[in-house]
Amino acid sequence: MLATTGALPFGANGIAIDEAAGLLYVNNAGDGRVLRMPLAGGKLDVLADGVYGADGLLLHDGLLWVASNQIDAVVALDANGLVRARAGHFDDIGNDGAPLGLLFPAATAVQGKRMLVANLALPLTPREGDEWEEKVTRWNLVQFDIPEVDPR
């Protein structure tokens, strides 16, 4: 379940532990699955599928935030794997060579009510001119207010 089966050349690429719930989370960036298993041992199961380019994981306020580099966004999953919030978008490359917004987000952190996201901006194809990431000359962190969560 952790080997790459998708188009991206990555397998297990993010990890988070929820000690209170006794769960380990790991993602598979290659096929978009977010997996979990009991810390005490047991079966690895799929929490969510289709989080393409799932990268860094972060537990915050009962939600698992996943940097999804193939959609240039961060999504929040609940305990059932449902998306409760989504944040971020890509606008362009600034005059300074840094992404405006999220471009291949890789890792997240929280400070107070703000989320910080590192842009990896990694080109993945050998062809030149087909990815925004090729234009990046300066890498950056993006920060924004943590979005409201869908209460459903």
PDB file of C-alpha atoms in Angstrom:
ATOM      1  CA  MET A   1       0.000   0.000   0.000  1.00  0.00           C
ATOM      2  CA  LEU A   2       2.987   2.306   0.354  1.00  0.00           C
ATOM      3  CA  ALA A   3       4.657   1.577  -2.978  1.00  0.00           C
ATOM      4  CA  THR A   4       4.004   3.906  -5.875  1.00  0.00           C
ATOM      5  CA  THR A   5       1.229   2.708  -8.140  1.00  0.00           C
ATOM      6  CA  GLY A   6       0.384   6.070  -9.683  1.00  0.00           C
ATOM      7  CA  ALA A   7       1.922   8.526 -12.099  1.00  0.00           C
ATOM      8  CA  LEU A   8       4.060  10.388  -9.564  1.00  0.00           C
ATOM      9  CA  PRO A   9       7.450   8.859  -8.691  1.00  0.00           C
ATOM     10  CA  PHE A  10       6.816   8.869  -4.930  1.00  0.00           C
ATOM     11  CA  GLY A  11       5.414   6.427  -2.392  1.00  0.00           C
ATOM     12  CA  ALA A  12       5.107   7.110   1.339  1.00  0.00           C
ATOM     13  CA  ASN A  13       5.775  10.818   1.677  1.00  0.00           C
ATOM     14  CA  GLY A  14       4.176  12.190   4.837  1.00  0.00           C
ATOM     15  CA  ILE A  15       3.523  11.003   8.369  1.00  0.00           C
ATOM     16  CA  ALA A  16       1.517  12.186  11.381  1.00  0.00           C
ATOM     17  CA  ILE A  17       0.678  10.628  14.732  1.00  0.00           C
ATOM     18  CA  ASP A  18      -2.526  11.175  16.696  1.00  0.00           C
ATOM     19  CA  GLU A  19      -1.513   9.954  20.149  1.00  0.00           C
ATOM     20  CA  ALA A  20      -4.929  10.687  21.672  1.00  0.00           C
ATOM     21  CA  ALA A  21      -6.678   8.456  19.116  1.00  0.00           C
ATOM     22  CA  GLY A  22      -3.783   5.995  18.938  1.00  0.00           C
ATOM     23  CA  LEU A  23      -3.420   6.333  15.163  1.00  0.00           C
ATOM     24  CA  LEU A  24      -0.575   6.657  12.685  1.00  0.00           C
ATOM     25  CA  TYR A  25      -1.282   8.405   9.373  1.00  0.00           C
ATOM     26  CA  VAL A  26       0.865   8.087   6.270  1.00  0.00           C
ATOM     27  CA  ASN A  27       0.210   9.172   2.722  1.00  0.00           C
ATOM     28  CA  ASN A  28       1.125   7.733  -0.649  1.00  0.00           C
ATOM     29  CA  ALA A  29       1.978  10.647  -2.915  1.00  0.00           C
ATOM     30  CA  GLY A  30       2.109   8.390  -5.969  1.00  0.00           C
ATOM     31  CA  ASP A  31      -1.511   7.284  -5.901  1.00  0.00           C
ATOM     32  CA  GLY A  32      -3.271   9.898  -3.749  1.00  0.00           C
ATOM     33  CA  ARG A  33      -4.175   7.678  -0.812  1.00  0.00           C
ATOM     34  CA  VAL A  34      -4.031   8.719   2.837  1.00  0.00           C
ATOM     35  CA  LEU A  35      -3.656   5.660   5.052  1.00  0.00           C
ATOM     36  CA  ARG A  36      -3.994   5.022   8.789  1.00  0.00           C
ATOM     37  CA  MET A  37      -3.298   2.263  11.247  1.00  0.00           C
ATOM     38  CA  PRO A  38      -3.472   1.786  15.001  1.00  0.00           C
ATOM     39  CA  LEU A  39      -0.232   2.659  16.799  1.00  0.00           C
ATOM     40  CA  ALA A  40      -0.525  -0.583  18.757  1.00  0.00           C
ATOM     41  CA  GLY A  41      -0.358  -2.490  15.492  1.00  0.00           C
ATOM     42  CA  GLY A  42      -3.026  -3.766  13.225  1.00  0.00           C
ATOM     43  CA  LYS A  43      -4.362  -3.366   9.750  1.00  0.00           C
ATOM     44  CA  LEU A  44      -3.409  -0.427   7.543  1.00  0.00           C
ATOM     45  CA  ASP A  45      -6.570   0.993   5.965  1.00  0.00           C
ATOM     46  CA  VAL A  46      -7.409   3.766   3.512  1.00  0.00           C
ATOM     47  CA  LEU A  47      -8.746   6.962   5.095  1.00  0.00           C
ATOM     48  CA  ALA A  48      -9.040   8.875   1.818  1.00  0.00           C
ATOM     49  CA  ASP A  49      -8.405   8.266  -1.849  1.00  0.00           C
ATOM     50  CA  GLY A  50      -7.879  10.841  -4.579  1.00  0.00           C
ATOM     51  CA  VAL A  51      -5.743  13.375  -2.675  1.00  0.00           C
ATOM     52  CA  TYR A  52      -3.354  13.598  -5.614  1.00  0.00           C
ATOM     53  CA  GLY A  53       0.206  14.451  -4.751  1.00  0.00           C
ATOM     54  CA  ALA A  54      -0.528  13.997  -1.037  1.00  0.00           C
ATOM     55  CA  ASP A  55       2.575  15.323   0.677  1.00  0.00           C
ATOM     56  CA  GLY A  56       3.041  16.769   4.158  1.00  0.00           C
ATOM     57  CA  LEU A  57       0.551  15.803   6.875  1.00  0.00           C
ATOM     58  CA  LEU A  58      -0.437  17.888   9.902  1.00  0.00           C
ATOM     59  CA  LEU A  59      -2.951  17.177  12.672  1.00  0.00           C
ATOM     60  CA  HIS A  60      -4.672  20.325  13.922  1.00  0.00           C
ATOM     61  CA  ASP A  61      -7.949  20.718  15.836  1.00  0.00           C
ATOM     62  CA  GLY A  62      -9.092  17.173  15.085  1.00  0.00           C
ATOM     63  CA  LEU A  63      -8.481  17.380  11.350  1.00  0.00           C
ATOM     64  CA  LEU A  64      -5.732  15.917   9.216  1.00  0.00           C
ATOM     65  CA  TRP A  65      -4.405  18.622   6.890  1.00  0.00           C
ATOM     66  CA  VAL A  66      -2.826  17.282   3.709  1.00  0.00           C
ATOM     67  CA  ALA A  67      -0.647  19.300   1.348  1.00  0.00           C
ATOM     68  CA  SER A  68      -1.900  18.181  -2.065  1.00  0.00           C
ATOM     69  CA  ASN A  69       0.772  19.260  -4.503  1.00  0.00           C
ATOM     70  CA  GLN A  70      -1.052  18.221  -7.679  1.00  0.00           C
ATOM     71  CA  ILE A  71      -3.975  20.567  -6.991  1.00  0.00           C
ATOM     72  CA  ASP A  72      -1.877  23.354  -5.406  1.00  0.00           C
ATOM     73  CA  ALA A  73      -3.981  23.268  -2.241  1.00  0.00           C
ATOM     74  CA  VAL A  74      -4.168  22.042   1.335  1.00  0.00           C
ATOM     75  CA  VAL A  75      -7.204  19.960   2.313  1.00  0.00           C
ATOM     76  CA  ALA A  76      -8.545  19.060   5.762  1.00  0.00           C
ATOM     77  CA  LEU A  77      -9.848  15.521   6.272  1.00  0.00           C
ATOM     78  CA  ASP A  78     -12.094  14.423   9.119  1.00  0.00           C
ATOM     79  CA  ALA A  79     -11.978  11.003  10.811  1.00  0.00           C
ATOM     80  CA  ASN A  80     -14.133   9.557   8.002  1.00  0.00           C
ATOM     81  CA  GLY A  81     -11.856  10.863   5.247  1.00  0.00           C
ATOM     82  CA  LEU A  82     -14.276  13.589   4.131  1.00  0.00           C
ATOM     83  CA  VAL A  83     -12.847  16.930   3.016  1.00  0.00           C
ATOM     84  CA  ARG A  84     -14.024  19.568   5.513  1.00  0.00           C
ATOM     85  CA  ALA A  85     -11.955  22.502   4.262  1.00  0.00           C
ATOM     86  CA  ARG A  86      -9.711  23.458   1.386  1.00  0.00           C
ATOM     87  CA  ALA A  87      -7.218  26.296   1.226  1.00  0.00           C
ATOM     88  CA  GLY A  88      -4.891  27.750  -1.308  1.00  0.00           C
ATOM     89  CA  HIS A  89      -4.597  28.295  -5.015  1.00  0.00           C
ATOM     90  CA  PHE A  90      -1.893  29.234  -7.481  1.00  0.00           C
ATOM     91  CA  ASP A  91      -1.985  32.641  -9.141  1.00  0.00           C
ATOM     92  CA  ASP A  92       1.263  33.154 -11.050  1.00  0.00           C
ATOM     93  CA  ILE A  93       5.009  33.573 -10.661  1.00  0.00           C
ATOM     94  CA  GLY A  94       5.899  36.973  -9.203  1.00  0.00           C
ATOM     95  CA  ASN A  95       8.476  39.367 -10.600  1.00  0.00           C
ATOM     96  CA  ASP A  96      10.878  38.121  -7.917  1.00  0.00           C
ATOM     97  CA  GLY A  97      10.641  34.537  -9.260  1.00  0.00           C
ATOM     98  CA  ALA A  98       8.577  33.214  -6.331  1.00  0.00           C
ATOM     99  CA  PRO A  99       5.172  31.544  -6.630  1.00  0.00           C
ATOM    100  CA  LEU A 100       2.146  33.703  -5.859  1.00  0.00           C
ATOM    101  CA  GLY A 101      -0.014  31.372  -3.821  1.00  0.00           C
ATOM    102  CA  LEU A 102       0.563  27.639  -3.542  1.00  0.00           C
ATOM    103  CA  LEU A 103       2.633  25.850  -6.154  1.00  0.00           C
ATOM    104  CA  PHE A 104       3.390  22.197  -5.352  1.00  0.00           C
ATOM    105  CA  PRO A 105       2.808  22.645  -1.595  1.00  0.00           C
ATOM    106  CA  ALA A 106       4.889  20.212   0.420  1.00  0.00           C
ATOM    107  CA  ALA A 107       4.703  20.881   4.162  1.00  0.00           C
ATOM    108  CA  THR A 108       2.456  22.753   6.583  1.00  0.00           C
ATOM    109  CA  ALA A 109       2.662  24.236  10.058  1.00  0.00           C
ATOM    110  CA  VAL A 110       0.253  26.185  12.248  1.00  0.00           C
ATOM    111  CA  GLN A 111       0.988  29.276  14.312  1.00  0.00           C
ATOM    112  CA  GLY A 112      -2.036  30.576  16.165  1.00  0.00           C
ATOM    113  CA  LYS A 113      -4.820  30.986  13.609  1.00  0.00           C
ATOM    114  CA  ARG A 114      -2.434  31.041  10.647  1.00  0.00           C
ATOM    115  CA  MET A 115      -1.256  28.187   8.454  1.00  0.00           C
ATOM    116  CA  LEU A 116       2.186  28.290   6.871  1.00  0.00           C
ATOM    117  CA  VAL A 117       2.879  26.224   3.765  1.00  0.00           C
ATOM    118  CA  ALA A 118       6.199  25.518   2.064  1.00  0.00           C
ATOM    119  CA  ASN A 119       6.142  25.553  -1.726  1.00  0.00           C
ATOM    120  CA  LEU A 120       8.388  22.881  -3.201  1.00  0.00           C
ATOM    121  CA  ALA A 121       7.679  24.013  -6.785  1.00  0.00           C
ATOM    122  CA  LEU A 122       9.252  20.865  -8.241  1.00  0.00           C
ATOM    123  CA  PRO A 123       8.973  20.248 -12.002  1.00  0.00           C
ATOM    124  CA  LEU A 124       8.134  16.599 -12.678  1.00  0.00           C
ATOM    125  CA  THR A 125       8.227  16.211 -16.441  1.00  0.00           C
ATOM    126  CA  PRO A 126      11.296  16.114 -18.698  1.00  0.00           C
ATOM    127  CA  ARG A 127       9.637  18.316 -21.307  1.00  0.00           C
ATOM    128  CA  GLU A 128      10.539  21.993 -21.061  1.00  0.00           C
ATOM    129  CA  GLY A 129       7.923  24.727 -20.978  1.00  0.00           C
ATOM    130  CA  ASP A 130       4.998  22.646 -19.726  1.00  0.00           C
ATOM    131  CA  GLU A 131       5.109  23.401 -15.979  1.00  0.00           C
ATOM    132  CA  TRP A 132       4.919  26.621 -13.972  1.00  0.00           C
ATOM    133  CA  GLU A 133       7.502  25.178 -11.587  1.00  0.00           C
ATOM    134  CA  GLU A 134      10.185  25.632 -14.263  1.00  0.00           C
ATOM    135  CA  LYS A 135       9.831  29.413 -13.930  1.00  0.00           C
ATOM    136  CA  VAL A 136      10.503  29.469 -10.180  1.00  0.00           C
ATOM    137  CA  THR A 137      13.854  30.963  -9.180  1.00  0.00           C
ATOM    138  CA  ARG A 138      12.982  31.733  -5.566  1.00  0.00           C
ATOM    139  CA  TRP A 139      11.200  29.344  -3.210  1.00  0.00           C
ATOM    140  CA  ASN A 140       8.950  30.615  -0.458  1.00  0.00           C
ATOM    141  CA  LEU A 141       6.531  30.042   2.385  1.00  0.00           C
ATOM    142  CA  VAL A 142       2.914  31.113   2.045  1.00  0.00           C
ATOM    143  CA  GLN A 143       0.702  31.943   5.011  1.00  0.00           C
ATOM    144  CA  PHE A 144      -3.015  32.487   5.368  1.00  0.00           C
ATOM    145  CA  ASP A 145      -5.783  32.275   7.957  1.00  0.00           C
ATOM    146  CA  ILE A 146      -6.836  28.709   8.667  1.00  0.00           C
ATOM    147  CA  PRO A 147     -10.082  28.316   6.718  1.00  0.00           C
ATOM    148  CA  GLU A 148     -13.449  27.735   8.292  1.00  0.00           C
ATOM    149  CA  VAL A 149     -14.393  24.081   8.485  1.00  0.00           C
ATOM    150  CA  ASP A 150     -17.555  22.705   6.884  1.00  0.00           C
ATOM    151  CA  PRO A 151     -19.601  21.594   9.957  1.00  0.00           C
ATOM    152  CA  ARG A 152     -21.518  18.833   8.140  1.00  0.00           C
TER     153      ARG A 152
END
